[in-house]
Structure formats: structure tokens, C-alpha cells
Backbone as CSV, one residue per row, in Angstrom:
resi,resn,N_x,N_y,N_z,CA_x,CA_y,CA_z,C_x,C_y,C_z
1,MET,0.805,-1.236,0.267,0.006,0.104,0.009,0.922,1.360,0.006
2,ILE,0.268,2.407,-0.967,1.236,3.453,-0.865,0.808,4.246,0.518
3,GLN,1.614,4.684,1.460,1.296,5.093,2.709,2.287,5.973,3.246
4,THR,1.979,6.856,4.216,3.001,7.729,4.854,3.946,6.928,5.534
5,GLU,5.262,7.387,5.741,6.431,6.842,6.741,5.929,6.514,7.889
6,THR,6.364,5.521,8.621,6.188,5.324,9.929,7.703,5.246,10.576
7,GLU,7.733,5.567,11.970,9.009,5.923,12.612,9.584,4.475,12.874
8,GLN,8.827,3.352,13.027,9.560,2.129,13.157,9.937,1.571,11.757
9,HIS,9.188,1.645,10.619,9.620,1.175,9.117,9.582,2.149,8.235
10,PRO,10.804,2.666,7.971,10.586,3.517,6.686,10.307,3.120,5.631
11,PRO,9.732,3.731,4.673,9.280,3.296,3.119,10.503,2.658,2.694
12,VAL,10.111,1.772,1.704,11.105,1.073,1.086,11.499,2.263,-0.172
13,ILE,10.491,2.905,-0.589,10.686,3.909,-1.673,10.081,5.264,-1.349
14,GLU,10.669,6.483,-1.274,10.305,7.311,-1.089,10.940,8.513,-2.014
15,LEU,9.803,9.034,-2.724,10.615,10.229,-3.660,9.528,11.476,-3.342
16,ARG,10.621,12.431,-3.313,10.301,13.627,-3.006,10.690,14.645,-4.360
17,GLY,9.613,15.041,-5.267,9.900,15.883,-6.200,11.142,15.544,-7.031
18,LEU,11.209,14.058,-7.229,12.140,13.662,-7.937,11.901,14.005,-9.769
19,SER,12.809,14.405,-10.151,12.462,14.773,-11.651,13.980,14.217,-12.446
20,ARG,13.629,14.223,-13.732,14.895,13.752,-14.727,14.568,14.663,-16.070
21,SER,15.666,15.479,-16.324,15.605,15.981,-17.759,16.955,15.680,-18.478
22,PHE,16.629,15.831,-19.810,17.828,15.468,-20.500,18.263,16.775,-21.624
23,PRO,19.513,17.019,-21.626,19.961,18.346,-22.406,19.211,18.203,-23.769
24,GLY,18.911,19.435,-24.293,18.190,19.699,-25.862,17.926,21.072,-25.855
25,ASP,17.361,21.478,-26.976,16.911,22.770,-27.225,15.362,22.569,-27.721
26,PRO,14.120,22.595,-26.738,14.426,22.897,-25.412,15.027,21.511,-24.524
27,PRO,15.431,21.549,-23.195,15.658,20.414,-22.551,14.105,19.384,-22.658
28,VAL,14.413,18.183,-22.610,13.460,17.170,-22.453,13.285,16.798,-21.062
29,LEU,12.151,17.029,-20.623,11.679,16.753,-19.350,11.078,15.462,-19.323
30,ALA,12.017,14.338,-19.076,11.427,13.025,-19.286,10.656,12.359,-17.996
31,LEU,10.890,13.048,-16.736,10.133,12.648,-15.609,9.738,14.233,-14.775
32,ARG,8.669,14.440,-14.605,8.142,15.718,-14.323,8.376,15.410,-12.445
33,PRO,8.618,16.573,-11.869,8.548,16.380,-10.551,7.428,15.170,-9.824
34,THR,7.991,14.300,-9.065,7.372,13.326,-8.781,7.480,12.994,-7.166
35,ASP,6.336,12.845,-6.577,6.320,12.181,-4.983,5.570,10.673,-5.113
36,LEU,6.496,10.018,-4.407,5.713,8.487,-4.473,6.484,7.935,-3.234
37,VAL,5.363,7.326,-2.531,5.865,6.305,-1.427,5.330,4.877,-1.718
38,LEU,6.435,4.062,-1.151,6.053,2.687,-1.504,6.569,2.006,-0.200
39,ALA,5.536,1.721,0.603,5.890,0.891,1.801,6.313,-0.495,1.874
40,GLU,6.965,-1.022,2.893,7.237,-2.341,2.778,6.045,-3.393,2.525
41,GLY,6.300,-4.321,1.790,5.248,-5.307,1.350,4.335,-4.726,0.357
42,ASP,4.398,-3.592,-0.184,3.555,-3.016,-1.064,3.916,-3.865,-2.282
43,TYR,2.751,-3.865,-3.461,2.783,-4.387,-4.580,2.445,-3.155,-5.587
44,LEU,3.049,-2.876,-6.563,2.709,-1.430,-7.280,2.878,-1.779,-8.853
45,SER,1.945,-1.377,-9.614,2.180,-1.471,-11.077,2.458,-0.255,-11.579
46,ILE,3.099,-0.069,-12.515,3.368,1.279,-13.058,3.111,1.275,-14.611
47,VAL,1.965,1.801,-15.144,1.465,1.494,-16.529,1.715,2.928,-17.321
48,GLY,1.704,2.651,-18.658,2.036,3.767,-19.428,2.487,3.247,-20.915
49,PRO,2.204,4.133,-21.834,2.504,3.795,-23.271,4.336,3.939,-23.491
50,SER,4.634,3.614,-24.420,6.216,3.688,-25.004,6.361,5.174,-25.159
51,GLY,7.465,5.609,-24.445,7.610,6.986,-24.510,7.348,7.746,-23.300
52,SER,6.523,7.106,-22.427,5.802,7.913,-21.604,6.803,8.427,-20.387
53,GLY,7.675,7.672,-20.097,8.757,7.861,-18.757,9.104,6.752,-18.093
54,LYS,8.527,5.630,-18.412,8.551,4.516,-17.614,9.965,3.920,-17.442
55,SER,10.603,3.732,-18.598,12.101,3.531,-18.541,12.832,4.525,-17.626
56,THR,12.600,5.755,-17.760,13.285,6.840,-17.083,13.095,6.551,-15.490
57,LEU,11.833,6.299,-15.214,11.426,6.040,-13.687,12.004,4.972,-13.276
58,LEU,12.041,3.808,-13.988,12.753,2.445,-13.853,14.360,2.699,-13.233
59,ASN,14.823,3.400,-14.274,16.354,3.645,-14.065,16.872,4.562,-12.834
60,LEU,15.824,5.470,-12.535,15.689,6.184,-11.221,15.736,5.056,-9.849
61,LEU,14.652,4.410,-10.047,14.379,3.464,-9.014,15.250,2.476,-8.633
62,GLY,15.682,2.186,-9.832,16.950,0.937,-9.716,18.436,1.624,-9.546
63,LEU,18.526,2.929,-9.285,19.862,3.476,-9.359,20.592,3.176,-10.188
64,LEU,20.113,3.213,-11.449,20.744,3.263,-12.788,21.304,4.692,-13.381
65,ASP,20.536,5.498,-12.686,20.677,6.925,-13.244,20.307,7.914,-12.081
66,ARG,20.777,9.098,-12.132,20.758,9.903,-11.268,19.368,10.934,-11.491
67,PRO,18.871,11.395,-10.360,17.648,12.639,-10.725,18.619,14.068,-11.057
68,THR,17.519,14.714,-11.975,18.114,15.989,-12.095,17.996,16.981,-10.817
69,GLN,16.645,16.533,-10.189,16.141,17.427,-9.183,15.461,16.381,-8.118
70,GLY,15.405,16.532,-6.798,14.803,16.045,-6.040,15.083,14.886,-5.147
71,GLU,14.411,14.108,-4.504,15.402,13.130,-3.349,14.528,11.922,-3.514
72,TYR,15.454,10.998,-3.582,15.006,9.402,-3.488,15.667,8.664,-2.305
73,PHE,14.894,8.428,-1.316,15.174,7.762,-0.168,14.770,6.106,-0.288
74,LEU,15.983,5.191,-0.576,15.498,4.011,-0.534,15.939,3.213,0.837
75,ASP,14.783,2.559,1.432,14.862,1.972,2.593,15.088,3.089,3.777
76,GLY,15.060,4.279,3.637,15.278,5.470,4.710,16.823,5.971,4.169
77,GLU,17.343,5.423,3.074,18.872,6.072,3.058,18.642,6.998,1.851
78,PRO,19.325,8.102,1.913,19.331,9.134,0.942,20.231,8.706,-0.391
79,SER,19.585,8.212,-1.408,20.661,7.376,-2.467,20.887,8.557,-3.669
80,HIS,20.030,9.662,-3.226,20.619,10.681,-4.295,21.727,11.723,-3.541
81,THR,22.140,11.473,-2.324,23.272,11.990,-2.031,24.245,11.161,-1.828
82,VAL,24.537,9.932,-1.903,25.682,9.052,-1.697,26.503,8.930,-2.926
83,ASN,27.759,8.547,-2.591,28.776,8.624,-3.932,28.340,7.177,-4.536
84,GLU,28.975,7.257,-6.012,28.591,6.022,-6.580,28.886,4.552,-6.193
85,ARG,30.077,4.394,-5.342,30.291,3.218,-4.637,29.018,2.585,-3.929
86,ARG,28.602,3.561,-3.129,27.602,3.262,-2.106,26.239,3.064,-3.189
87,ARG,26.048,3.770,-3.936,24.857,3.350,-4.779,25.088,2.159,-5.342
88,THR,26.266,1.679,-5.815,26.143,0.450,-6.335,26.236,-0.692,-5.636
89,ALA,26.711,-0.550,-4.204,26.233,-1.329,-3.020,24.656,-1.544,-2.665
90,LEU,23.984,-0.331,-2.943,22.508,-0.483,-2.732,22.017,-1.224,-3.773
91,ARG,22.223,-0.752,-4.918,21.714,-1.648,-6.036,22.079,-3.149,-5.862
92,ALA,23.207,-3.410,-5.751,23.467,-5.102,-5.686,22.803,-5.590,-4.100
93,GLY,22.558,-5.038,-3.353,22.293,-5.657,-2.059,20.746,-5.506,-1.845
94,ARG,20.120,-4.330,-2.373,18.693,-4.188,-1.741,17.715,-4.041,-3.023
95,ILE,18.234,-4.182,-4.189,17.216,-4.146,-5.492,17.375,-5.296,-6.338
96,GLY,16.393,-6.124,-6.781,16.337,-7.101,-7.600,15.701,-6.681,-8.730
97,PHE,16.301,-7.030,-9.966,15.870,-6.846,-11.207,15.349,-7.951,-12.054
98,VAL,14.210,-7.918,-12.727,13.852,-8.916,-13.443,13.306,-7.921,-15.023
99,PHE,13.749,-8.617,-16.062,13.775,-7.661,-17.286,12.896,-8.851,-18.254
100,GLN,12.429,-8.199,-19.263,11.570,-8.738,-20.346,12.601,-9.808,-21.025
101,ALA,13.793,-9.482,-21.226,14.875,-10.278,-22.079,15.541,-11.343,-21.169
102,PHE,15.259,-11.622,-20.011,15.839,-12.447,-19.222,17.203,-12.308,-18.696
103,HIS,18.357,-12.077,-19.718,19.508,-11.608,-19.295,20.329,-13.034,-18.699
104,LEU,20.104,-13.797,-18.883,20.847,-15.064,-18.477,21.973,-15.480,-19.507
105,LEU,22.944,-16.047,-18.904,24.255,-16.587,-19.611,23.902,-18.027,-19.877
106,PRO,24.194,-18.003,-21.160,23.438,-19.325,-21.968,24.404,-20.541,-21.674
107,HIS,25.535,-20.154,-21.410,26.735,-21.313,-21.227,27.046,-21.548,-19.676
108,ARG,26.095,-20.843,-18.749,26.389,-21.296,-17.254,24.808,-22.063,-17.055
109,THR,25.110,-22.773,-16.218,23.880,-23.722,-15.572,23.108,-22.779,-14.947
110,VAL,21.877,-23.133,-14.690,20.511,-22.401,-13.936,21.306,-21.866,-12.573
111,LEU,21.832,-22.699,-11.827,22.376,-22.664,-10.545,23.602,-21.477,-10.623
112,GLU,24.569,-21.811,-11.618,25.428,-20.791,-11.827,24.932,-19.252,-12.023
113,ASN,24.020,-19.358,-12.887,23.340,-17.893,-13.121,22.910,-17.347,-11.934
114,VAL,22.152,-17.909,-10.937,21.597,-17.692,-9.827,22.864,-17.244,-8.848
115,MET,23.842,-18.035,-8.808,24.911,-17.903,-7.774,25.816,-16.524,-8.365
116,LEU,25.768,-16.048,-9.358,26.564,-14.988,-9.791,25.901,-13.619,-9.124
117,ALA,24.742,-13.628,-8.816,24.118,-12.598,-8.235,24.765,-12.336,-6.653
118,THR,24.901,-13.357,-6.330,25.337,-13.537,-4.704,26.894,-13.052,-4.858
119,LEU,27.580,-13.288,-5.778,29.137,-12.773,-6.100,29.055,-11.141,-5.953
120,TYR,28.098,-10.641,-6.894,27.992,-9.154,-7.143,27.570,-8.406,-5.774
121,ALA,26.797,-9.131,-4.891,26.110,-8.403,-3.786,27.046,-8.774,-2.501
122,GLY,28.230,-9.387,-2.706,29.054,-9.790,-1.616,28.837,-10.876,-0.573
123,VAL,27.971,-11.533,-0.981,27.392,-12.640,-0.027,28.801,-13.709,0.021
124,PRO,29.114,-13.954,1.336,30.180,-14.716,1.676,30.272,-15.998,0.743
125,ARG,31.471,-16.614,0.069,31.496,-17.508,-0.678,30.925,-18.905,-0.095
126,ALA,31.100,-19.104,1.149,30.674,-20.287,1.716,28.817,-20.380,1.843
127,GLN,28.117,-19.069,1.648,26.692,-19.176,1.639,26.093,-19.369,0.046
128,ARG,27.020,-19.027,-0.844,26.485,-18.741,-2.120,25.749,-19.793,-2.737
129,GLN,25.896,-21.284,-2.663,25.592,-22.170,-3.233,24.207,-22.470,-2.484
130,ALA,24.159,-22.506,-1.191,23.129,-22.896,-0.328,21.912,-21.854,-0.726
131,ARG,22.366,-20.466,-0.795,21.389,-19.404,-1.121,20.601,-19.560,-2.551
132,ALA,21.463,-20.007,-3.448,20.907,-20.064,-4.780,19.824,-21.299,-4.889
133,VAL,20.314,-22.138,-4.329,19.367,-23.493,-4.294,18.117,-23.054,-3.650
134,ALA,18.146,-22.253,-2.332,17.017,-21.776,-1.650,16.081,-20.968,-2.469
135,ALA,16.934,-20.180,-3.391,15.951,-19.194,-4.300,15.277,-20.218,-5.528
136,LEU,16.124,-20.937,-5.920,15.568,-21.819,-6.991,14.202,-22.708,-6.568
137,LYS,14.518,-23.144,-5.081,13.301,-23.901,-4.792,12.169,-22.674,-4.730
138,ARG,12.413,-21.551,-4.042,11.258,-20.610,-3.927,10.561,-20.405,-5.125
139,VAL,11.375,-20.550,-6.441,10.385,-20.304,-7.635,10.112,-21.937,-8.266
140,HIS,10.362,-22.814,-7.467,9.789,-23.870,-8.186,10.651,-24.404,-9.158
141,LEU,11.843,-24.344,-9.161,12.873,-24.723,-10.361,14.254,-25.632,-9.794
142,GLN,14.100,-26.251,-8.409,15.263,-26.763,-8.193,15.622,-28.112,-8.927
143,HIS,14.670,-28.408,-9.614,14.956,-29.648,-10.646,15.498,-29.277,-11.949
144,ARG,15.604,-28.167,-11.901,16.312,-27.668,-13.353,17.729,-26.966,-13.140
145,MET,18.074,-27.010,-11.809,19.318,-26.143,-11.346,20.832,-26.618,-12.381
146,ASN,20.668,-27.849,-12.942,21.739,-28.048,-13.544,21.829,-28.065,-14.916
147,PHE,20.541,-27.595,-15.356,20.389,-27.489,-16.826,20.722,-25.913,-17.187
148,ARG,21.079,-25.644,-18.700,21.416,-24.611,-19.124,20.388,-23.805,-19.676
149,PRO,20.167,-22.298,-19.695,19.157,-21.677,-20.102,18.289,-21.923,-21.426
150,PRO,19.281,-22.234,-22.573,18.556,-22.599,-23.960,17.789,-23.646,-23.888
151,THR,17.875,-24.543,-22.687,17.091,-25.941,-22.875,15.800,-25.773,-21.954
152,LEU,15.636,-24.459,-21.459,14.275,-24.259,-20.710,13.376,-23.368,-21.499
153,SER,11.968,-23.376,-21.123,10.865,-22.697,-21.676,11.074,-21.571,-21.303
154,GLY,10.317,-20.513,-22.246,10.508,-19.145,-21.634,9.942,-18.593,-20.556
155,GLY,9.009,-19.357,-19.843,8.631,-19.361,-18.504,9.427,-19.680,-17.595
156,GLU,10.305,-20.821,-17.733,11.503,-21.210,-16.708,12.575,-20.323,-16.774
157,ARG,13.071,-19.601,-17.950,14.097,-18.798,-17.968,13.615,-17.556,-16.921
158,GLN,12.331,-17.211,-17.306,12.100,-16.116,-16.523,11.833,-16.082,-14.902
159,ARG,11.429,-17.560,-14.751,11.651,-17.921,-13.147,13.204,-17.937,-12.441
160,VAL,14.022,-18.338,-13.525,15.370,-18.498,-13.297,15.844,-16.998,-12.734
161,ALA,15.188,-16.045,-13.744,15.790,-14.658,-13.635,15.018,-14.276,-12.409
162,VAL,13.796,-14.515,-12.033,13.280,-14.140,-10.582,14.121,-14.735,-9.339
163,ALA,14.536,-15.875,-9.594,15.147,-16.416,-8.628,16.783,-15.862,-8.199
164,ARG,17.410,-15.300,-9.526,18.370,-14.375,-9.490,18.193,-13.304,-8.608
165,ALA,16.998,-12.639,-9.078,16.608,-11.282,-8.172,16.400,-11.319,-6.795
166,VAL,15.804,-12.507,-6.522,15.801,-12.490,-5.013,16.525,-13.164,-4.084
167,VAL,17.571,-13.800,-4.851,18.804,-14.724,-4.016,19.309,-13.655,-3.011
168,THR,19.340,-12.453,-3.173,20.124,-11.618,-2.256,19.392,-11.248,-1.140
169,SER,17.992,-11.503,-1.106,17.155,-10.985,-0.084,16.868,-9.530,-0.341
170,PRO,16.437,-8.930,-1.547,16.512,-7.563,-1.640,15.251,-6.939,-1.060
171,ARG,15.202,-5.532,-0.920,14.331,-4.906,-0.066,12.926,-4.659,-1.310
172,LEU,13.538,-4.673,-2.488,12.777,-4.171,-3.570,12.988,-4.958,-4.969
173,LEU,11.767,-5.379,-5.558,11.941,-6.023,-6.623,11.413,-5.329,-7.782
174,LEU,12.225,-4.947,-8.671,11.819,-4.043,-9.809,11.611,-5.226,-10.908
175,ALA,10.451,-4.954,-11.604,10.310,-6.008,-12.737,9.914,-5.107,-14.019
176,ASP,10.582,-4.990,-15.174,10.246,-4.242,-16.335,9.802,-5.061,-17.542
177,GLU,8.420,-5.093,-17.385,7.818,-5.856,-18.578,8.209,-7.206,-18.538
178,PRO,7.762,-7.917,-17.392,8.209,-9.104,-17.208,7.710,-10.257,-18.056
179,THR,6.622,-9.923,-18.477,5.805,-10.932,-19.327,5.893,-10.784,-20.918
180,GLY,6.757,-9.757,-21.253,6.618,-9.301,-22.550,6.962,-10.211,-23.566
181,ASN,7.710,-11.224,-23.150,8.163,-12.315,-24.106,7.430,-13.625,-24.036
182,LEU,6.598,-13.516,-23.261,5.843,-14.798,-22.848,4.698,-15.243,-23.207
183,ASP,3.931,-15.910,-23.535,2.455,-16.059,-23.958,1.710,-16.073,-22.765
184,SER,0.177,-15.953,-23.119,-0.671,-15.712,-21.939,-0.582,-16.634,-20.838
185,THR,-0.546,-17.987,-21.137,-0.598,-19.178,-20.211,0.754,-18.957,-19.149
186,THR,1.697,-18.825,-19.981,2.969,-18.588,-19.169,3.221,-17.190,-18.249
187,SER,2.597,-16.197,-18.834,2.598,-15.103,-18.275,1.898,-15.223,-16.994
188,GLY,0.694,-15.955,-17.060,0.108,-16.127,-15.847,0.854,-16.998,-14.730
189,GLU,1.542,-17.660,-15.242,2.368,-18.394,-14.301,3.439,-17.518,-13.594
190,VAL,4.048,-16.697,-14.254,5.156,-15.958,-13.662,4.279,-14.968,-12.978
191,LEU,3.107,-14.361,-13.178,2.528,-13.633,-12.602,2.056,-14.242,-10.859
192,ASP,1.547,-15.329,-11.302,1.190,-16.237,-9.850,2.516,-16.349,-9.243
193,LEU,3.619,-16.573,-9.573,4.630,-16.545,-8.821,5.077,-14.929,-8.118
194,PHE,4.651,-13.882,-8.863,4.722,-12.704,-8.120,3.890,-12.568,-7.141
195,ASP,2.581,-13.219,-7.076,1.814,-13.071,-6.102,2.189,-13.747,-4.940
196,GLU,2.798,-14.917,-4.890,3.567,-15.761,-3.936,4.713,-14.963,-3.185
197,LEU,5.351,-14.175,-4.144,6.341,-13.441,-3.390,5.953,-12.206,-2.783
198,HIS,4.846,-11.574,-3.239,4.371,-10.698,-2.674,3.828,-11.160,-0.973
199,SER,3.034,-11.988,-1.291,2.499,-12.929,-0.129,3.502,-13.213,1.189
200,ASP,4.876,-13.397,0.561,5.915,-13.593,1.531,6.288,-12.141,2.149
201,GLY,5.998,-11.329,1.660,6.477,-9.932,2.346,7.436,-9.165,1.351
202,LEU,7.597,-9.637,0.162,8.411,-8.744,-0.729,7.803,-7.714,-1.451
203,THR,8.442,-6.386,-1.465,8.072,-5.257,-2.156,8.361,-5.346,-3.615
204,LEU,7.053,-5.353,-4.473,7.405,-5.241,-5.827,6.943,-3.721,-6.502
205,ALA,7.580,-3.604,-7.770,7.370,-2.122,-8.783,7.340,-3.184,-9.697
206,VAL,6.376,-3.262,-10.562,6.310,-3.945,-11.859,5.788,-2.821,-12.999
207,ILE,6.732,-2.531,-14.144,6.245,-1.599,-14.938,5.876,-2.515,-16.154
208,THR,4.719,-1.910,-16.740,4.113,-2.707,-17.893,3.097,-1.772,-18.630
209,HIS,2.783,-2.137,-19.938,1.843,-1.679,-20.534,0.694,-2.399,-20.442
210,ASP,0.650,-3.774,-19.990,-0.597,-4.776,-20.173,-1.570,-4.545,-18.936
211,ASP,-2.533,-4.405,-19.212,-3.723,-3.828,-18.320,-3.806,-5.160,-17.422
212,ASP,-3.489,-6.409,-17.746,-3.794,-7.729,-17.080,-2.628,-7.780,-15.960
213,VAL,-1.513,-7.609,-16.354,-0.229,-7.405,-15.629,-0.587,-6.509,-14.456
214,ALA,-0.802,-5.312,-14.816,-1.192,-4.345,-14.168,-2.372,-4.472,-13.047
215,ALA,-3.306,-5.274,-13.152,-4.326,-5.673,-12.417,-4.130,-6.454,-11.172
216,ARG,-2.867,-7.095,-11.429,-2.392,-8.044,-10.294,-2.048,-7.308,-9.292
217,ALA,-1.420,-6.152,-9.324,-0.902,-5.068,-8.399,-1.907,-4.492,-7.468
218,ALA,-1.736,-4.529,-6.214,-2.643,-3.795,-5.134,-2.755,-2.527,-5.458
219,ARG,-1.817,-1.602,-5.976,-1.638,-0.159,-6.249,-1.289,0.024,-7.727
220,SER,-1.912,1.012,-8.339,-1.116,1.334,-9.641,-1.249,3.006,-9.712
221,VAL,-0.146,3.257,-10.706,-0.005,4.554,-11.070,0.357,4.222,-12.568
222,ARG,-0.097,5.467,-13.345,-0.195,5.849,-14.625,0.829,6.972,-14.781
223,ILE,1.866,6.808,-15.742,2.727,7.893,-16.209,2.436,8.324,-17.450
224,THR,2.398,9.430,-17.890,1.954,10.128,-19.139,2.686,11.123,-19.626
225,ASP,3.747,11.173,-20.423,4.351,12.387,-20.697,5.135,12.953,-19.697
226,GLY,5.617,11.932,-18.867,6.585,12.051,-17.604,6.008,12.569,-16.286
227,ARG,4.379,12.468,-16.439,3.687,12.972,-15.240,3.002,11.739,-14.593
228,LEU,3.271,11.471,-13.233,2.653,10.481,-12.488,1.244,10.712,-12.090
229,GLU,0.107,9.802,-12.220,-1.026,9.998,-11.566,-1.370,8.500,-11.060
230,VAL,-1.736,8.719,-9.718,-2.358,7.600,-9.022,-3.457,7.324,-9.583
231,LEU,-3.860,5.818,-9.975,-5.138,5.139,-10.523,-5.903,4.702,-9.271
232,ARG,-4.856,3.969,-8.261,-5.582,3.177,-7.133,-4.637,3.016,-5.855
């Protein structure tokens, strides 16, 4: 649920007047000043057409880009003021990413693909395999851990990507068009998995242009020409 901050639990996401513009004549205002609060355990969909500013917002939320103006507190920490090294640590340790194109290494096993995320997040070597196995069990793919991605179905590959995203126990899962390469049946299976993760308490923000995907979320906002509007 999008709500105000409490003293005990700061929001996972809090945007205060966050905006992003790009040089030009005139400058391109890709994201207009935006306020948004996403509490722990929320499930938010961000909808909008191509070119609306969804990718700009995703890059800002994922600490892949810096805002032109405004503030972004991630789990209570002012990500807009910390140096690049700290931003990299926050991104690796507190945010999990799921993309439309999976981004799996084809010549590594499923288990190895998931373990790579633990390496980047600084998980101790002795814990990496056990955590990767646990993540694959969480997405019901432990029986495929020694397979390579090209031998899997599209839905299985996306579930591997989800396992890789959650293996570091992130505070936030960002999904960008997670069902864009899947048929309707397989899309439903992936969205069922998101429902399970949400029920476990994970905070999710899903960017999509698909109304059926957006309908799964408890809260929804629409972005149009860089302007955010709360739908529910």
C-alpha cells in the first residue's frame, strides 16, 4: 500500500519532487517532479505507453541513473546524495531486477546464473550455493538447477531470472515488462509467482503496458508524458 512513513519502518521507496531532464533545445523533461511512497510489502504497477517515461522512472528507482532534481530515499537512505560506490552497493544488495529479455548467461547452468548475483552482492563464498538453491526452490525450479538456459522454456527462464533477483534477499523487486516475451498461459504462471513473493512480504514494483499484468498489483500509477498519476 502507498502510505506515509512510520517511525518503525521507513518506506522502501520515497520520492520527493524527483525529476529527470535531458539536454536539448529545449531540454527534454522525461520525468516531471514526482512524489511517491512505497511501503514495505507493497505491490505497485506502473503503467503507460512507450515513450511515457516508464524507463526513465525504472532507471531512477533502480539507481541506474541519477535524478536532475529531488530526493530518493531507498529504505530510508538518501540515495541521491551518496557516492557512486555506495549506490552500487545499494543496487546490488537491496534491489532485485527482472527484465523482459531474461539476461541469463547461456553457457552457465541455472544454478551458476543465480549464484552470480550473490557474487556481485558480496555474499560470503560459503553461503552462495545454499542461497542459490533456496532461491530456485522458492520459484519451483530446483529440478532444473543443472540445466542451461537454452534448454528451458520461456517461463522457466523468467523464473530463473526471478530466482537470481531474490537470491540476495532484496528490499525491492523491480520488474520491467516481465511477461513481454511470454504467451498468456506462461505469463499467468509468472504473475502467480509474483503473487507468492508478495504474500511472503516482498515489495514489488512492476512496469508494464499490459492491463492484465497491472491488475495483479494492489496499487497502480500511470505515467504519461513524464507525469505520474495515481490510479488506485
